[in-house]
mmCIF file of C-alpha atoms in Angstrom:
data_model
loop_
_atom_site.group_PDB
_atom_site.id
_atom_site.type_symbol
_atom_site.label_atom_id
_atom_site.label_comp_id
_atom_site.label_asym_id
_atom_site.label_seq_id
_atom_site.Cartn_x
_atom_site.Cartn_y
_atom_site.Cartn_z
ATOM 1 C CA UNK A 232 -22.982 7.650 24.699
ATOM 2 C CA UNK A 233 -23.510 11.472 25.384
ATOM 3 C CA UNK A 234 -20.825 12.259 27.005
ATOM 4 C CA UNK A 235 -17.702 9.985 24.604
ATOM 5 C CA UNK A 236 -19.912 11.978 21.603
ATOM 6 C CA UNK A 237 -18.979 15.635 23.795
ATOM 7 C CA UNK A 238 -16.069 14.244 24.580
ATOM 8 C CA UNK A 239 -15.610 13.340 20.577
ATOM 9 C CA UNK A 240 -16.925 17.187 19.485
ATOM 10 C CA UNK A 241 -14.022 19.074 21.745
ATOM 11 C CA UNK A 242 -11.447 16.582 20.818
ATOM 12 C CA UNK A 243 -12.161 17.146 16.607
ATOM 13 C CA UNK A 244 -11.320 21.361 17.344
ATOM 14 C CA UNK A 245 -7.465 20.514 17.885
ATOM 15 C CA UNK A 246 -7.523 18.735 14.769
ATOM 16 C CA UNK A 247 -5.577 19.038 11.570
ATOM 17 C CA UNK A 248 -3.043 17.596 8.966
ATOM 18 C CA UNK A 249 -0.873 18.222 6.244
ATOM 19 C CA UNK A 250 0.983 16.570 3.738
ATOM 20 C CA UNK A 251 3.362 18.000 1.559
ATOM 21 C CA UNK A 252 4.110 17.129 -2.738
ATOM 22 C CA UNK A 253 7.244 15.408 -3.054
ATOM 23 C CA UNK A 254 7.610 12.309 -5.485
ATOM 24 C CA UNK A 255 8.825 8.959 -3.261
ATOM 25 C CA UNK A 256 11.349 6.961 -4.479
ATOM 26 C CA UNK A 257 10.132 3.371 -3.981
ATOM 27 C CA UNK A 258 13.031 1.460 -4.074
ATOM 28 C CA UNK A 259 14.921 3.088 -2.340
ATOM 29 C CA UNK A 260 16.830 1.103 0.472
ATOM 30 C CA UNK A 261 17.897 1.840 3.885
ATOM 31 C CA UNK A 262 21.134 3.996 3.492
ATOM 32 C CA UNK A 263 21.955 4.976 7.026
ATOM 33 C CA UNK A 264 22.846 3.565 10.219
ATOM 34 C CA UNK A 265 20.703 3.875 13.564
ATOM 35 C CA UNK A 266 20.286 2.338 16.559
ATOM 36 C CA UNK A 267 16.613 1.263 17.021
ATOM 37 C CA UNK A 268 15.230 -0.255 19.909
ATOM 38 C CA UNK A 269 12.971 -3.048 18.274
ATOM 39 C CA UNK A 270 10.947 -5.482 20.117
ATOM 40 C CA UNK A 271 10.319 -8.512 19.152
ATOM 41 C CA UNK A 272 6.072 -10.250 19.101
ATOM 42 C CA UNK A 273 6.877 -12.541 22.262
ATOM 43 C CA UNK A 274 7.929 -9.316 23.679
ATOM 44 C CA UNK A 275 4.943 -7.902 23.236
ATOM 45 C CA UNK A 276 2.563 -10.541 23.852
ATOM 46 C CA UNK A 277 1.631 -8.294 26.826
ATOM 47 C CA UNK A 278 0.529 -5.274 24.448
ATOM 48 C CA UNK A 279 -2.866 -4.694 22.524
ATOM 49 C CA UNK A 280 -2.728 -3.552 19.015
ATOM 50 C CA UNK A 281 -4.555 -1.591 16.070
ATOM 51 C CA UNK A 282 -4.681 -1.555 13.314
ATOM 52 C CA UNK A 283 -4.416 1.158 10.308
ATOM 53 C CA UNK A 284 -3.660 2.358 7.021
ATOM 54 C CA UNK A 285 -3.187 6.217 5.884
ATOM 55 C CA UNK A 286 -0.969 5.975 3.015
ATOM 56 C CA UNK A 287 2.721 6.044 3.475
ATOM 57 C CA UNK A 288 3.267 4.019 5.750
ATOM 58 C CA UNK A 289 6.305 5.254 6.078
ATOM 59 C CA UNK A 290 5.167 8.350 7.784
ATOM 60 C CA UNK A 291 1.996 6.392 9.601
ATOM 61 C CA UNK A 292 4.509 4.642 11.700
ATOM 62 C CA UNK A 293 7.012 7.244 12.875
ATOM 63 C CA UNK A 294 3.658 9.090 14.113
ATOM 64 C CA UNK A 295 2.217 6.768 15.749
ATOM 65 C CA UNK A 296 5.846 5.814 17.833
ATOM 66 C CA UNK A 297 5.460 9.482 19.253
ATOM 67 C CA UNK A 298 2.476 8.679 21.180
ATOM 68 C CA UNK A 299 2.753 7.770 24.810
ATOM 69 C CA UNK A 300 1.654 4.483 25.692
ATOM 70 C CA UNK A 301 2.652 3.679 22.484
ATOM 71 C CA UNK A 302 5.631 0.848 22.700
ATOM 72 C CA UNK A 303 6.127 -0.363 18.688
ATOM 73 C CA UNK A 304 4.786 0.482 15.537
ATOM 74 C CA UNK A 305 5.122 -2.333 12.767
ATOM 75 C CA UNK A 306 5.252 -1.447 8.905
ATOM 76 C CA UNK A 307 3.167 -3.747 7.066
ATOM 77 C CA UNK A 308 0.404 -4.640 4.635
ATOM 78 C CA UNK A 309 -2.990 -5.218 5.566
ATOM 79 C CA UNK A 310 -6.659 -5.407 4.280
ATOM 80 C CA UNK A 311 -5.873 -7.500 1.059
ATOM 81 C CA UNK A 312 -6.766 -11.245 0.467
ATOM 82 C CA UNK A 313 -2.554 -11.872 -1.898
ATOM 83 C CA UNK A 314 -0.855 -14.090 0.974
ATOM 84 C CA UNK A 315 2.890 -13.165 1.892
ATOM 85 C CA UNK A 316 2.499 -9.101 -1.243
ATOM 86 C CA UNK A 317 5.504 -7.688 -1.220
ATOM 87 C CA UNK A 318 6.460 -4.104 -1.489
ATOM 88 C CA UNK A 319 6.873 -3.460 -5.333
ATOM 89 C CA UNK A 320 3.756 -5.977 -5.392
ATOM 90 C CA UNK A 321 1.897 -3.546 -2.953
ATOM 91 C CA UNK A 322 3.928 -0.306 -4.010
ATOM 92 C CA UNK A 323 2.250 -0.447 -7.467
ATOM 93 C CA UNK A 324 -0.658 -1.289 -7.276
ATOM 94 C CA UNK A 325 -0.679 -5.057 -7.853
ATOM 95 C CA UNK A 326 -2.749 -6.239 -4.358
ATOM 96 C CA UNK A 327 -5.678 -5.609 -2.928
ATOM 97 C CA UNK A 328 -3.434 -5.124 0.514
ATOM 98 C CA UNK A 329 -3.293 -0.709 1.428
ATOM 99 C CA UNK A 330 -0.416 0.233 3.555
ATOM 100 C CA UNK A 331 -1.170 -0.345 6.830
ATOM 101 C CA UNK A 332 0.578 -0.227 11.014
ATOM 102 C CA UNK A 333 0.286 -2.721 13.343
ATOM 103 C CA UNK A 334 0.405 -0.442 16.757
ATOM 104 C CA UNK A 335 0.808 -2.212 20.103
ATOM 105 C CA UNK A 336 0.091 -0.101 22.495
ATOM 106 C CA UNK A 337 -0.860 -0.232 26.814
ATOM 107 C CA UNK A 338 -4.488 0.170 27.389
ATOM 108 C CA UNK A 339 -3.535 1.707 30.648
ATOM 109 C CA UNK A 340 -2.093 4.490 29.017
ATOM 110 C CA UNK A 341 -3.554 5.361 26.149
ATOM 111 C CA UNK A 342 -7.122 4.375 25.336
ATOM 112 C CA UNK A 343 -8.524 2.275 21.482
ATOM 113 C CA UNK A 344 -10.110 5.343 20.856
ATOM 114 C CA UNK A 345 -7.609 7.739 21.573
ATOM 115 C CA UNK A 346 -5.640 5.836 19.006
ATOM 116 C CA UNK A 347 -8.551 6.095 16.835
ATOM 117 C CA UNK A 348 -7.672 9.819 17.683
ATOM 118 C CA UNK A 349 -4.793 9.737 15.701
ATOM 119 C CA UNK A 350 -5.443 8.167 13.013
ATOM 120 C CA UNK A 351 -8.334 10.396 11.886
ATOM 121 C CA UNK A 352 -6.379 13.332 13.165
ATOM 122 C CA UNK A 353 -3.472 12.885 11.636
ATOM 123 C CA UNK A 354 -4.341 11.938 7.817
ATOM 124 C CA UNK A 355 -6.893 13.515 5.625
ATOM 125 C CA UNK A 356 -9.619 10.833 5.907
ATOM 126 C CA UNK A 357 -11.586 12.804 2.895
ATOM 127 C CA UNK A 358 -8.698 11.771 0.145
ATOM 128 C CA UNK A 359 -10.113 8.488 -1.720
ATOM 129 C CA UNK A 360 -6.966 6.282 -2.951
ATOM 130 C CA UNK A 361 -4.166 9.117 -1.523
ATOM 131 C CA UNK A 362 -2.786 9.979 0.131
ATOM 132 C CA UNK A 363 0.036 13.475 -0.201
ATOM 133 C CA UNK A 364 1.865 12.361 -2.975
ATOM 134 C CA UNK A 365 0.794 9.032 -2.691
ATOM 135 C CA UNK A 366 -1.753 7.944 -5.309
ATOM 136 C CA UNK A 367 -2.897 4.292 -5.068
ATOM 137 C CA UNK A 368 -5.733 1.892 -3.575
ATOM 138 C CA UNK A 369 -2.714 1.403 -1.499
ATOM 139 C CA UNK A 370 -1.963 4.403 0.843
ATOM 140 C CA UNK A 371 -6.347 3.975 1.238
ATOM 141 C CA UNK A 372 -7.549 5.398 3.920
ATOM 142 C CA UNK A 373 -9.205 2.400 6.641
ATOM 143 C CA UNK A 374 -9.937 2.223 10.307
ATOM 144 C CA UNK A 375 -9.370 -1.656 11.278
ATOM 145 C CA UNK A 376 -11.177 -3.539 13.710
ATOM 146 C CA UNK A 377 -11.080 -6.624 15.812
ATOM 147 C CA UNK A 378 -14.464 -6.644 17.580
ATOM 148 C CA UNK A 379 -17.708 -4.333 17.677
ATOM 149 C CA UNK A 380 -16.321 -2.033 20.584
ATOM 150 C CA UNK A 381 -13.686 -0.908 17.844
ATOM 151 C CA UNK A 382 -15.971 -1.425 15.226
ATOM 152 C CA UNK A 383 -18.827 1.125 17.126
ATOM 153 C CA UNK A 384 -16.034 3.488 18.203
ATOM 154 C CA UNK A 385 -14.758 3.731 14.738
ATOM 155 C CA UNK A 386 -18.202 4.359 13.482
ATOM 156 C CA UNK A 387 -19.562 6.782 16.382
ATOM 157 C CA UNK A 388 -15.938 9.102 16.266
ATOM 158 C CA UNK A 389 -16.525 9.761 12.248
ATOM 159 C CA UNK A 390 -20.255 10.549 12.387
ATOM 160 C CA UNK A 391 -18.684 13.014 15.326
ATOM 161 C CA UNK A 392 -16.670 14.007 12.966
ATOM 162 C CA UNK A 393 -19.127 14.333 9.505
ATOM 163 C CA UNK A 394 -21.488 16.249 11.796
ATOM 164 C CA UNK A 395 -19.043 18.435 13.046
ATOM 165 C CA UNK A 396 -18.814 19.422 9.480
ATOM 166 C CA UNK A 397 -14.667 19.823 9.809
ATOM 167 C CA UNK A 398 -14.792 18.490 6.127
ATOM 168 C CA UNK A 399 -16.443 20.066 3.477
ATOM 169 C CA UNK A 400 -15.936 16.661 1.829
ATOM 170 C CA UNK A 401 -17.336 13.222 2.570
ATOM 171 C CA UNK A 402 -14.706 10.517 5.142
ATOM 172 C CA UNK A 403 -14.891 7.851 2.925
ATOM 173 C CA UNK A 404 -12.584 6.065 5.048
ATOM 174 C CA UNK A 405 -13.085 2.308 4.565
ATOM 175 C CA UNK A 406 -14.688 0.426 8.631
ATOM 176 C CA UNK A 407 -12.430 -3.114 7.815
ATOM 177 C CA UNK A 408 -13.167 -6.271 9.703
ATOM 178 C CA UNK A 409 -9.129 -6.869 10.750
ATOM 179 C CA UNK A 410 -7.919 -10.526 9.171
ATOM 180 C CA UNK A 411 -4.328 -10.542 8.301
ATOM 181 C CA UNK A 412 -1.193 -8.912 8.354
ATOM 182 C CA UNK A 413 2.227 -8.817 6.894
ATOM 183 C CA UNK A 414 4.908 -7.389 8.115
ATOM 184 C CA UNK A 415 6.804 -5.235 5.302
ATOM 185 C CA UNK A 416 10.443 -6.314 4.943
ATOM 186 C CA UNK A 417 13.229 -5.165 7.667
ATOM 187 C CA UNK A 418 14.246 -2.354 5.534
ATOM 188 C CA UNK A 419 10.538 -0.479 6.087
ATOM 189 C CA UNK A 420 10.938 -0.534 9.866
ATOM 190 C CA UNK A 421 11.558 2.978 11.839
ATOM 191 C CA UNK A 422 12.742 3.922 7.967
ATOM 192 C CA UNK A 423 11.812 7.513 8.497
ATOM 193 C CA UNK A 424 14.539 7.648 11.931
ATOM 194 C CA UNK A 425 17.024 5.858 10.103
ATOM 195 C CA UNK A 426 16.998 8.077 7.029
ATOM 196 C CA UNK A 427 16.465 11.490 7.910
ATOM 197 C CA UNK A 428 17.843 12.844 4.876
ATOM 198 C CA UNK A 429 16.037 10.864 2.219
ATOM 199 C CA UNK A 430 14.088 13.510 0.618
ATOM 200 C CA UNK A 431 10.658 11.726 0.289
ATOM 201 C CA UNK A 432 10.824 11.966 4.342
ATOM 202 C CA UNK A 433 12.574 15.831 4.867
ATOM 203 C CA UNK A 434 9.481 16.774 1.948
ATOM 204 C CA UNK A 435 6.739 14.305 3.324
ATOM 205 C CA UNK A 436 7.585 12.386 6.342
ATOM 206 C CA UNK A 437 8.992 14.741 9.234
ATOM 207 C CA UNK A 438 6.638 17.975 8.084
ATOM 208 C CA UNK A 439 3.709 15.627 8.702
ATOM 209 C CA UNK A 440 5.364 14.204 11.382
ATOM 210 C CA UNK A 441 5.868 17.702 12.813
ATOM 211 C CA UNK A 442 1.749 19.285 11.887
ATOM 212 C CA UNK A 443 0.685 16.248 14.142
ATOM 213 C CA UNK A 444 3.253 17.006 17.165
ATOM 214 C CA UNK A 445 2.175 20.288 16.868
ATOM 215 C CA UNK A 446 -1.473 19.299 17.160
ATOM 216 C CA UNK A 447 -1.196 16.958 19.419
ATOM 217 C CA UNK A 448 1.266 17.914 22.618
ATOM 218 C CA UNK A 449 -0.967 16.264 25.200
ATOM 219 C CA UNK A 450 -0.644 12.762 23.475
ATOM 220 C CA UNK A 451 2.976 13.065 22.935
ATOM 221 C CA UNK A 452 6.200 10.687 24.594
ATOM 222 C CA UNK A 453 8.448 13.060 26.795
ATOM 223 C CA UNK A 454 11.207 11.149 24.213
ATOM 224 C CA UNK A 455 9.359 11.820 20.832
ATOM 225 C CA UNK A 456 11.711 13.026 18.240
#
């Protein structure tokens, strides 16, 4: 535990976040055709999964897909009780779900602890029910855990962040037991890559991704866009 805590504190120094303030068009479908390789759930059965929510899933998906050891990221909804939620329901705050991502990763290439570092280092965990221009409980910060070990990693890292004095405000990230993840509609998958000229993507998603890449160069895939 002593060495884990030391590693956490050393890692904290390199983390910064960025989020521009432009309005996200909630109803705009994908208009541009960009070929992006996607994998079926059967193709991914040999990978581990992790679940996070930290604002617009267009942004979060793009960030995690740039991380080495991550095979696939699915945008979707989690953290609520309603079954089969839709984007219109979640986006307008009509459910208890948050926009979330399902991360498929190879633990031989990247650990769950490192994914937690990516999560906290790529958004503002002190911002209650808001990331950048997106406001509402559907954009709240959540770290989902599937077992006691993952919960301990999240809580230990959060405690180290608080102890470091990095943030002036308290961390409001929810640490929640994972129950169910619902895939978002097809047009939301790889939205940032497929819609580079979308105003929200240009003004929020890409700057947030670039800020992450600047602060986590050692975590990036060689082909990260």
